[in-house]
Amino acid sequence: VDDRKGHDVKYLLDCTKIQRELGWKPQTEIDEGLSKTVKWYAERFES
């Protein structure tokens, strides 16, 4: 299936606003969080 014209090819997360306005900071780095998420799914949905 061909991609649509004008379709976003990349998405980026930016938590700058919430950090600035609420002082929030992530507790987990993205690489660690993704690794833990993949492991969690693999442990529960293996067939």
N, CA, C, O and CB atoms as a CASP TS submission, in Angstrom:
PFRMAT TS
TARGET T0000
AUTHOR 0000-0000-0000
METHOD Language model
MODEL 1
PARENT N/A
ATOM      1  N   VAL     1       0.852  -1.173   0.000  1.00  0.00           N
ATOM      2  CA  VAL     1       0.000   0.000   0.000  1.00  0.00           C
ATOM      3  C   VAL     1       0.894   1.231   0.000  1.00  0.00           C
ATOM      4  O   VAL     1       1.801   1.360   0.822  1.00  0.00           O
ATOM      5  CB  VAL     1      -0.967   0.001   1.222  1.00  0.00           C
ATOM      6  N   ASP     2       0.625   2.117  -0.924  1.00  0.00           N
ATOM      7  CA  ASP     2       1.405   3.353  -0.996  1.00  0.00           C
ATOM      8  C   ASP     2       1.028   4.296   0.140  1.00  0.00           C
ATOM      9  O   ASP     2      -0.119   4.332   0.586  1.00  0.00           O
ATOM     10  CB  ASP     2       1.195   4.047  -2.352  1.00  0.00           C
ATOM     11  N   ASP     3       2.007   5.049   0.591  1.00  0.00           N
ATOM     12  CA  ASP     3       1.780   6.026   1.645  1.00  0.00           C
ATOM     13  C   ASP     3       0.997   7.210   1.087  1.00  0.00           C
ATOM     14  O   ASP     3       1.079   7.512  -0.104  1.00  0.00           O
ATOM     15  CB  ASP     3       3.119   6.495   2.256  1.00  0.00           C
ATOM     16  N   ARG     4       0.242   7.873   1.949  1.00  0.00           N
ATOM     17  CA  ARG     4      -0.523   9.046   1.527  1.00  0.00           C
ATOM     18  C   ARG     4       0.403  10.246   1.368  1.00  0.00           C
ATOM     19  O   ARG     4       1.392  10.370   2.090  1.00  0.00           O
ATOM     20  CB  ARG     4      -1.644   9.362   2.541  1.00  0.00           C
ATOM     21  N   LYS     5       0.088  11.121   0.433  1.00  0.00           N
ATOM     22  CA  LYS     5       0.847  12.356   0.273  1.00  0.00           C
ATOM     23  C   LYS     5       0.664  13.209   1.520  1.00  0.00           C
ATOM     24  O   LYS     5      -0.444  13.324   2.044  1.00  0.00           O
ATOM     25  CB  LYS     5       0.400  13.131  -1.001  1.00  0.00           C
ATOM     26  N   GLY     6       1.731  13.793   1.982  1.00  0.00           N
ATOM     27  CA  GLY     6       1.669  14.642   3.160  1.00  0.00           C
ATOM     28  C   GLY     6       1.623  13.877   4.476  1.00  0.00           C
ATOM     29  O   GLY     6       1.489  14.479   5.542  1.00  0.00           O
ATOM     30  N   HIS     7       1.733  12.560   4.407  1.00  0.00           N
ATOM     31  CA  HIS     7       1.704  11.742   5.616  1.00  0.00           C
ATOM     32  C   HIS     7       2.969  11.982   6.428  1.00  0.00           C
ATOM     33  O   HIS     7       4.069  12.042   5.879  1.00  0.00           O
ATOM     34  CB  HIS     7       1.561  10.243   5.265  1.00  0.00           C
ATOM     35  N   ASP     8       2.802  12.119   7.737  1.00  0.00           N
ATOM     36  CA  ASP     8       3.966  12.302   8.608  1.00  0.00           C
ATOM     37  C   ASP     8       4.845  11.061   8.547  1.00  0.00           C
ATOM     38  O   ASP     8       4.352   9.937   8.635  1.00  0.00           O
ATOM     39  CB  ASP     8       3.529  12.590  10.072  1.00  0.00           C
ATOM     40  N   VAL     9       6.133  11.269   8.396  1.00  0.00           N
ATOM     41  CA  VAL     9       7.052  10.133   8.343  1.00  0.00           C
ATOM     42  C   VAL     9       7.816   9.969   9.656  1.00  0.00           C
ATOM     43  O   VAL     9       8.520   8.979   9.853  1.00  0.00           O
ATOM     44  CB  VAL     9       8.036  10.304   7.187  1.00  0.00           C
ATOM     45  N   LYS    10       7.671  10.940  10.543  1.00  0.00           N
ATOM     46  CA  LYS    10       8.439  10.889  11.779  1.00  0.00           C
ATOM     47  C   LYS    10       7.658  11.601  12.882  1.00  0.00           C
ATOM     48  O   LYS    10       7.080  12.666  12.667  1.00  0.00           O
ATOM     49  CB  LYS    10       9.843  11.533  11.588  1.00  0.00           C
ATOM     50  N   TYR    11       7.652  10.999  14.049  1.00  0.00           N
ATOM     51  CA  TYR    11       7.009  11.600  15.211  1.00  0.00           C
ATOM     52  C   TYR    11       8.048  11.758  16.312  1.00  0.00           C
ATOM     53  O   TYR    11       8.860  10.861  16.540  1.00  0.00           O
ATOM     54  CB  TYR    11       5.804  10.739  15.698  1.00  0.00           C
ATOM     55  N   LEU    12       8.023  12.874  16.980  1.00  0.00           N
ATOM     56  CA  LEU    12       8.965  13.131  18.068  1.00  0.00           C
ATOM     57  C   LEU    12       8.207  13.543  19.321  1.00  0.00           C
ATOM     58  O   LEU    12       7.238  14.299  19.252  1.00  0.00           O
ATOM     59  CB  LEU    12       9.985  14.222  17.668  1.00  0.00           C
ATOM     60  N   LEU    13       8.652  13.046  20.454  1.00  0.00           N
ATOM     61  CA  LEU    13       8.082  13.459  21.729  1.00  0.00           C
ATOM     62  C   LEU    13       8.909  14.600  22.286  1.00  0.00           C
ATOM     63  O   LEU    13      10.137  14.592  22.195  1.00  0.00           O
ATOM     64  CB  LEU    13       8.025  12.278  22.730  1.00  0.00           C
ATOM     65  N   ASP    14       8.235  15.578  22.862  1.00  0.00           N
ATOM     66  CA  ASP    14       8.930  16.709  23.467  1.00  0.00           C
ATOM     67  C   ASP    14       8.241  17.041  24.784  1.00  0.00           C
ATOM     68  O   ASP    14       7.104  17.512  24.791  1.00  0.00           O
ATOM     69  CB  ASP    14       8.947  17.947  22.510  1.00  0.00           C
ATOM     70  N   CYS    15       8.918  16.800  25.885  1.00  0.00           N
ATOM     71  CA  CYS    15       8.319  17.046  27.200  1.00  0.00           C
ATOM     72  C   CYS    15       8.780  18.376  27.791  1.00  0.00           C
ATOM     73  O   CYS    15       8.658  18.591  28.997  1.00  0.00           O
ATOM     74  CB  CYS    15       8.663  15.908  28.157  1.00  0.00           C
ATOM     75  N   THR    16       9.307  19.268  26.953  1.00  0.00           N
ATOM     76  CA  THR    16       9.812  20.555  27.422  1.00  0.00           C
ATOM     77  C   THR    16       8.737  21.377  28.125  1.00  0.00           C
ATOM     78  O   THR    16       8.990  21.953  29.183  1.00  0.00           O
ATOM     79  CB  THR    16      10.378  21.343  26.260  1.00  0.00           C
ATOM     80  N   LYS    17       7.532  21.434  27.540  1.00  0.00           N
ATOM     81  CA  LYS    17       6.471  22.269  28.107  1.00  0.00           C
ATOM     82  C   LYS    17       6.056  21.787  29.498  1.00  0.00           C
ATOM     83  O   LYS    17       5.917  22.596  30.416  1.00  0.00           O
ATOM     84  CB  LYS    17       5.257  22.281  27.177  1.00  0.00           C
ATOM     85  N   ILE    18       5.860  20.492  29.658  1.00  0.00           N
ATOM     86  CA  ILE    18       5.449  19.977  30.969  1.00  0.00           C
ATOM     87  C   ILE    18       6.577  20.128  31.991  1.00  0.00           C
ATOM     88  O   ILE    18       6.317  20.329  33.177  1.00  0.00           O
ATOM     89  CB  ILE    18       5.027  18.496  30.858  1.00  0.00           C
ATOM     90  N   GLN    19       7.822  20.033  31.536  1.00  0.00           N
ATOM     91  CA  GLN    19       8.955  20.263  32.442  1.00  0.00           C
ATOM     92  C   GLN    19       8.963  21.712  32.907  1.00  0.00           C
ATOM     93  O   GLN    19       9.133  21.995  34.093  1.00  0.00           O
ATOM     94  CB  GLN    19      10.296  19.912  31.749  1.00  0.00           C
ATOM     95  N   ARG    20       8.780  22.617  31.969  1.00  0.00           N
ATOM     96  CA  ARG    20       8.830  24.044  32.274  1.00  0.00           C
ATOM     97  C   ARG    20       7.652  24.477  33.160  1.00  0.00           C
ATOM     98  O   ARG    20       7.843  25.204  34.135  1.00  0.00           O
ATOM     99  CB  ARG    20       8.835  24.857  30.975  1.00  0.00           C
ATOM    100  N   GLU    21       6.444  24.031  32.821  1.00  0.00           N
ATOM    101  CA  GLU    21       5.261  24.527  33.517  1.00  0.00           C
ATOM    102  C   GLU    21       4.937  23.780  34.807  1.00  0.00           C
ATOM    103  O   GLU    21       4.376  24.369  35.731  1.00  0.00           O
ATOM    104  CB  GLU    21       4.089  24.455  32.605  1.00  0.00           C
ATOM    105  N   LEU    22       5.275  22.508  34.886  1.00  0.00           N
ATOM    106  CA  LEU    22       4.924  21.721  36.068  1.00  0.00           C
ATOM    107  C   LEU    22       6.125  21.161  36.818  1.00  0.00           C
ATOM    108  O   LEU    22       5.977  20.603  37.906  1.00  0.00           O
ATOM    109  CB  LEU    22       4.033  20.598  35.669  1.00  0.00           C
ATOM    110  N   GLY    23       7.313  21.308  36.237  1.00  0.00           N
ATOM    111  CA  GLY    23       8.508  20.774  36.878  1.00  0.00           C
ATOM    112  C   GLY    23       8.630  19.264  36.762  1.00  0.00           C
ATOM    113  O   GLY    23       9.431  18.649  37.465  1.00  0.00           O
ATOM    114  N   TRP    24       7.834  18.658  35.871  1.00  0.00           N
ATOM    115  CA  TRP    24       7.847  17.205  35.698  1.00  0.00           C
ATOM    116  C   TRP    24       9.081  16.773  34.918  1.00  0.00           C
ATOM    117  O   TRP    24       9.495  17.439  33.969  1.00  0.00           O
ATOM    118  CB  TRP    24       6.570  16.733  34.980  1.00  0.00           C
ATOM    119  N   LYS    25       9.659  15.658  35.325  1.00  0.00           N
ATOM    120  CA  LYS    25      10.777  15.064  34.588  1.00  0.00           C
ATOM    121  C   LYS    25      10.554  13.563  34.517  1.00  0.00           C
ATOM    122  O   LYS    25      10.086  12.962  35.484  1.00  0.00           O
ATOM    123  CB  LYS    25      12.153  15.396  35.263  1.00  0.00           C
ATOM    124  N   PRO    26      10.882  12.951  33.390  1.00  0.00           N
ATOM    125  CA  PRO    26      10.717  11.502  33.277  1.00  0.00           C
ATOM    126  C   PRO    26      11.631  10.774  34.256  1.00  0.00           C
ATOM    127  O   PRO    26      12.747  11.216  34.530  1.00  0.00           O
ATOM    128  CB  PRO    26      11.003  11.038  31.842  1.00  0.00           C
ATOM    129  N   GLN    27      11.143   9.659  34.775  1.00  0.00           N
ATOM    130  CA  GLN    27      11.934   8.866  35.715  1.00  0.00           C
ATOM    131  C   GLN    27      12.701   7.755  35.011  1.00  0.00           C
ATOM    132  O   GLN    27      13.618   7.169  35.587  1.00  0.00           O
ATOM    133  CB  GLN    27      11.035   8.271  36.787  1.00  0.00           C
ATOM    134  N   THR    28      12.332   7.463  33.769  1.00  0.00           N
ATOM    135  CA  THR    28      12.933   6.361  33.023  1.00  0.00           C
ATOM    136  C   THR    28      13.389   6.867  31.661  1.00  0.00           C
ATOM    137  O   THR    28      12.643   7.562  30.972  1.00  0.00           O
ATOM    138  CB  THR    28      11.934   5.183  32.866  1.00  0.00           C
ATOM    139  N   GLU    29      14.609   6.521  31.273  1.00  0.00           N
ATOM    140  CA  GLU    29      15.101   6.866  29.938  1.00  0.00           C
ATOM    141  C   GLU    29      14.325   6.065  28.894  1.00  0.00           C
ATOM    142  O   GLU    29      13.866   4.959  29.180  1.00  0.00           O
ATOM    143  CB  GLU    29      16.633   6.593  29.818  1.00  0.00           C
ATOM    144  N   ILE    30      14.178   6.605  27.703  1.00  0.00           N
ATOM    145  CA  ILE    30      13.369   5.974  26.656  1.00  0.00           C
ATOM    146  C   ILE    30      13.862   4.570  26.311  1.00  0.00           C
ATOM    147  O   ILE    30      13.046   3.661  26.154  1.00  0.00           O
ATOM    148  CB  ILE    30      13.372   6.838  25.405  1.00  0.00           C
ATOM    149  N   ASP    31      15.164   4.371  26.189  1.00  0.00           N
ATOM    150  CA  ASP    31      15.694   3.044  25.843  1.00  0.00           C
ATOM    151  C   ASP    31      15.327   2.006  26.899  1.00  0.00           C
ATOM    152  O   ASP    31      14.923   0.890  26.569  1.00  0.00           O
ATOM    153  CB  ASP    31      17.219   3.104  25.679  1.00  0.00           C
ATOM    154  N   GLU    32      15.468   2.377  28.165  1.00  0.00           N
ATOM    155  CA  GLU    32      15.130   1.460  29.251  1.00  0.00           C
ATOM    156  C   GLU    32      13.626   1.176  29.265  1.00  0.00           C
ATOM    157  O   GLU    32      13.209   0.030  29.433  1.00  0.00           O
ATOM    158  CB  GLU    32      15.578   2.041  30.607  1.00  0.00           C
ATOM    159  N   GLY    33      12.821   2.213  29.090  1.00  0.00           N
ATOM    160  CA  GLY    33      11.373   2.043  29.097  1.00  0.00           C
ATOM    161  C   GLY    33      10.888   1.151  27.967  1.00  0.00           C
ATOM    162  O   GLY    33      10.032   0.291  28.177  1.00  0.00           O
ATOM    163  N   LEU    34      11.428   1.351  26.773  1.00  0.00           N
ATOM    164  CA  LEU    34      11.044   0.506  25.639  1.00  0.00           C
ATOM    165  C   LEU    34      11.469  -0.935  25.864  1.00  0.00           C
ATOM    166  O   LEU    34      10.714  -1.861  25.570  1.00  0.00           O
ATOM    167  CB  LEU    34      11.658   1.035  24.343  1.00  0.00           C
ATOM    168  N   SER    35      12.666  -1.126  26.379  1.00  0.00           N
ATOM    169  CA  SER    35      13.156  -2.472  26.653  1.00  0.00           C
ATOM    170  C   SER    35      12.261  -3.183  27.661  1.00  0.00           C
ATOM    171  O   SER    35      11.909  -4.347  27.469  1.00  0.00           O
ATOM    172  CB  SER    35      14.595  -2.422  27.170  1.00  0.00           C
ATOM    173  N   LYS    36      11.895  -2.491  28.726  1.00  0.00           N
ATOM    174  CA  LYS    36      11.014  -3.081  29.735  1.00  0.00           C
ATOM    175  C   LYS    36       9.629  -3.387  29.157  1.00  0.00           C
ATOM    176  O   LYS    36       9.025  -4.406  29.494  1.00  0.00           O
ATOM    177  CB  LYS    36      10.882  -2.140  30.941  1.00  0.00           C
ATOM    178  N   THR    37       9.130  -2.513  28.294  1.00  0.00           N
ATOM    179  CA  THR    37       7.818  -2.724  27.681  1.00  0.00           C
ATOM    180  C   THR    37       7.824  -3.953  26.787  1.00  0.00           C
ATOM    181  O   THR    37       6.909  -4.774  26.854  1.00  0.00           O
ATOM    182  CB  THR    37       7.399  -1.495  26.875  1.00  0.00           C
ATOM    183  N   VAL    38       8.849  -4.084  25.951  1.00  0.00           N
ATOM    184  CA  VAL    38       8.962  -5.242  25.061  1.00  0.00           C
ATOM    185  C   VAL    38       9.063  -6.522  25.883  1.00  0.00           C
ATOM    186  O   VAL    38       8.410  -7.516  25.566  1.00  0.00           O
ATOM    187  CB  VAL    38      10.189  -5.102  24.128  1.00  0.00           C
ATOM    188  N   LYS    39       9.868  -6.505  26.924  1.00  0.00           N
ATOM    189  CA  LYS    39      10.014  -7.676  27.796  1.00  0.00           C
ATOM    190  C   LYS    39       8.681  -8.037  28.440  1.00  0.00           C
ATOM    191  O   LYS    39       8.322  -9.213  28.495  1.00  0.00           O
ATOM    192  CB  LYS    39      11.074  -7.415  28.883  1.00  0.00           C
ATOM    193  N   TRP    40       7.949  -7.047  28.925  1.00  0.00           N
ATOM    194  CA  TRP    40       6.652  -7.276  29.572  1.00  0.00           C
ATOM    195  C   TRP    40       5.685  -7.953  28.602  1.00  0.00           C
ATOM    196  O   TRP    40       5.033  -8.935  28.958  1.00  0.00           O
ATOM    197  CB  TRP    40       6.053  -5.942  30.080  1.00  0.00           C
ATOM    198  N   TYR    41       5.589  -7.426  27.365  1.00  0.00           N
ATOM    199  CA  TYR    41       4.701  -8.032  26.369  1.00  0.00           C
ATOM    200  C   TYR    41       5.141  -9.445  26.029  1.00  0.00           C
ATOM    201  O   TYR    41       4.311 -10.350  25.941  1.00  0.00           O
ATOM    202  CB  TYR    41       4.659  -7.181  25.100  1.00  0.00           C
ATOM    203  N   ALA    42       6.430  -9.641  25.839  1.00  0.00           N
ATOM    204  CA  ALA    42       6.944 -10.963  25.468  1.00  0.00           C
ATOM    205  C   ALA    42       6.630 -11.996  26.545  1.00  0.00           C
ATOM    206  O   ALA    42       6.287 -13.134  26.225  1.00  0.00           O
ATOM    207  CB  ALA    42       8.457 -10.902  25.226  1.00  0.00           C
ATOM    208  N   GLU    43       6.741 -11.619  27.798  1.00  0.00           N
ATOM    209  CA  GLU    43       6.460 -12.548  28.896  1.00  0.00           C
ATOM    210  C   GLU    43       4.980 -12.914  28.980  1.00  0.00           C
ATOM    211  O   GLU    43       4.644 -14.007  29.436  1.00  0.00           O
ATOM    212  CB  GLU    43       6.911 -11.946  30.215  1.00  0.00           C
ATOM    213  N   ARG    44       4.108 -12.035  28.556  1.00  0.00           N
ATOM    214  CA  ARG    44       2.677 -12.262  28.701  1.00  0.00           C
ATOM    215  C   ARG    44       1.992 -12.799  27.452  1.00  0.00           C
ATOM    216  O   ARG    44       0.938 -13.428  27.543  1.00  0.00           O
ATOM    217  CB  ARG    44       2.023 -11.001  29.102  1.00  0.00           C
ATOM    218  N   PHE    45       2.574 -12.558  26.304  1.00  0.00           N
ATOM    219  CA  PHE    45       1.886 -12.913  25.074  1.00  0.00           C
ATOM    220  C   PHE    45       2.644 -13.907  24.210  1.00  0.00           C
ATOM    221  O   PHE    45       2.359 -14.027  23.018  1.00  0.00           O
ATOM    222  CB  PHE    45       1.619 -11.688  24.288  1.00  0.00           C
ATOM    223  N   GLU    46       3.606 -14.623  24.786  1.00  0.00           N
ATOM    224  CA  GLU    46       4.296 -15.667  24.029  1.00  0.00           C
ATOM    225  C   GLU    46       3.330 -16.807  23.767  1.00  0.00           C
ATOM    226  O   GLU    46       2.481 -17.122  24.601  1.00  0.00           O
ATOM    227  CB  GLU    46       5.554 -16.177  24.786  1.00  0.00           C
ATOM    228  N   SER    47       3.466 -17.424  22.594  1.00  0.00           N
ATOM    229  CA  SER    47       2.586 -18.565  22.315  1.00  0.00           C
ATOM    230  C   SER    47       3.382 -19.793  21.978  1.00  0.00           C
ATOM    231  O   SER    47       2.806 -20.849  21.715  1.00  0.00           O
ATOM    232  CB  SER    47       1.631 -18.248  21.178  1.00  0.00           C
TER
END
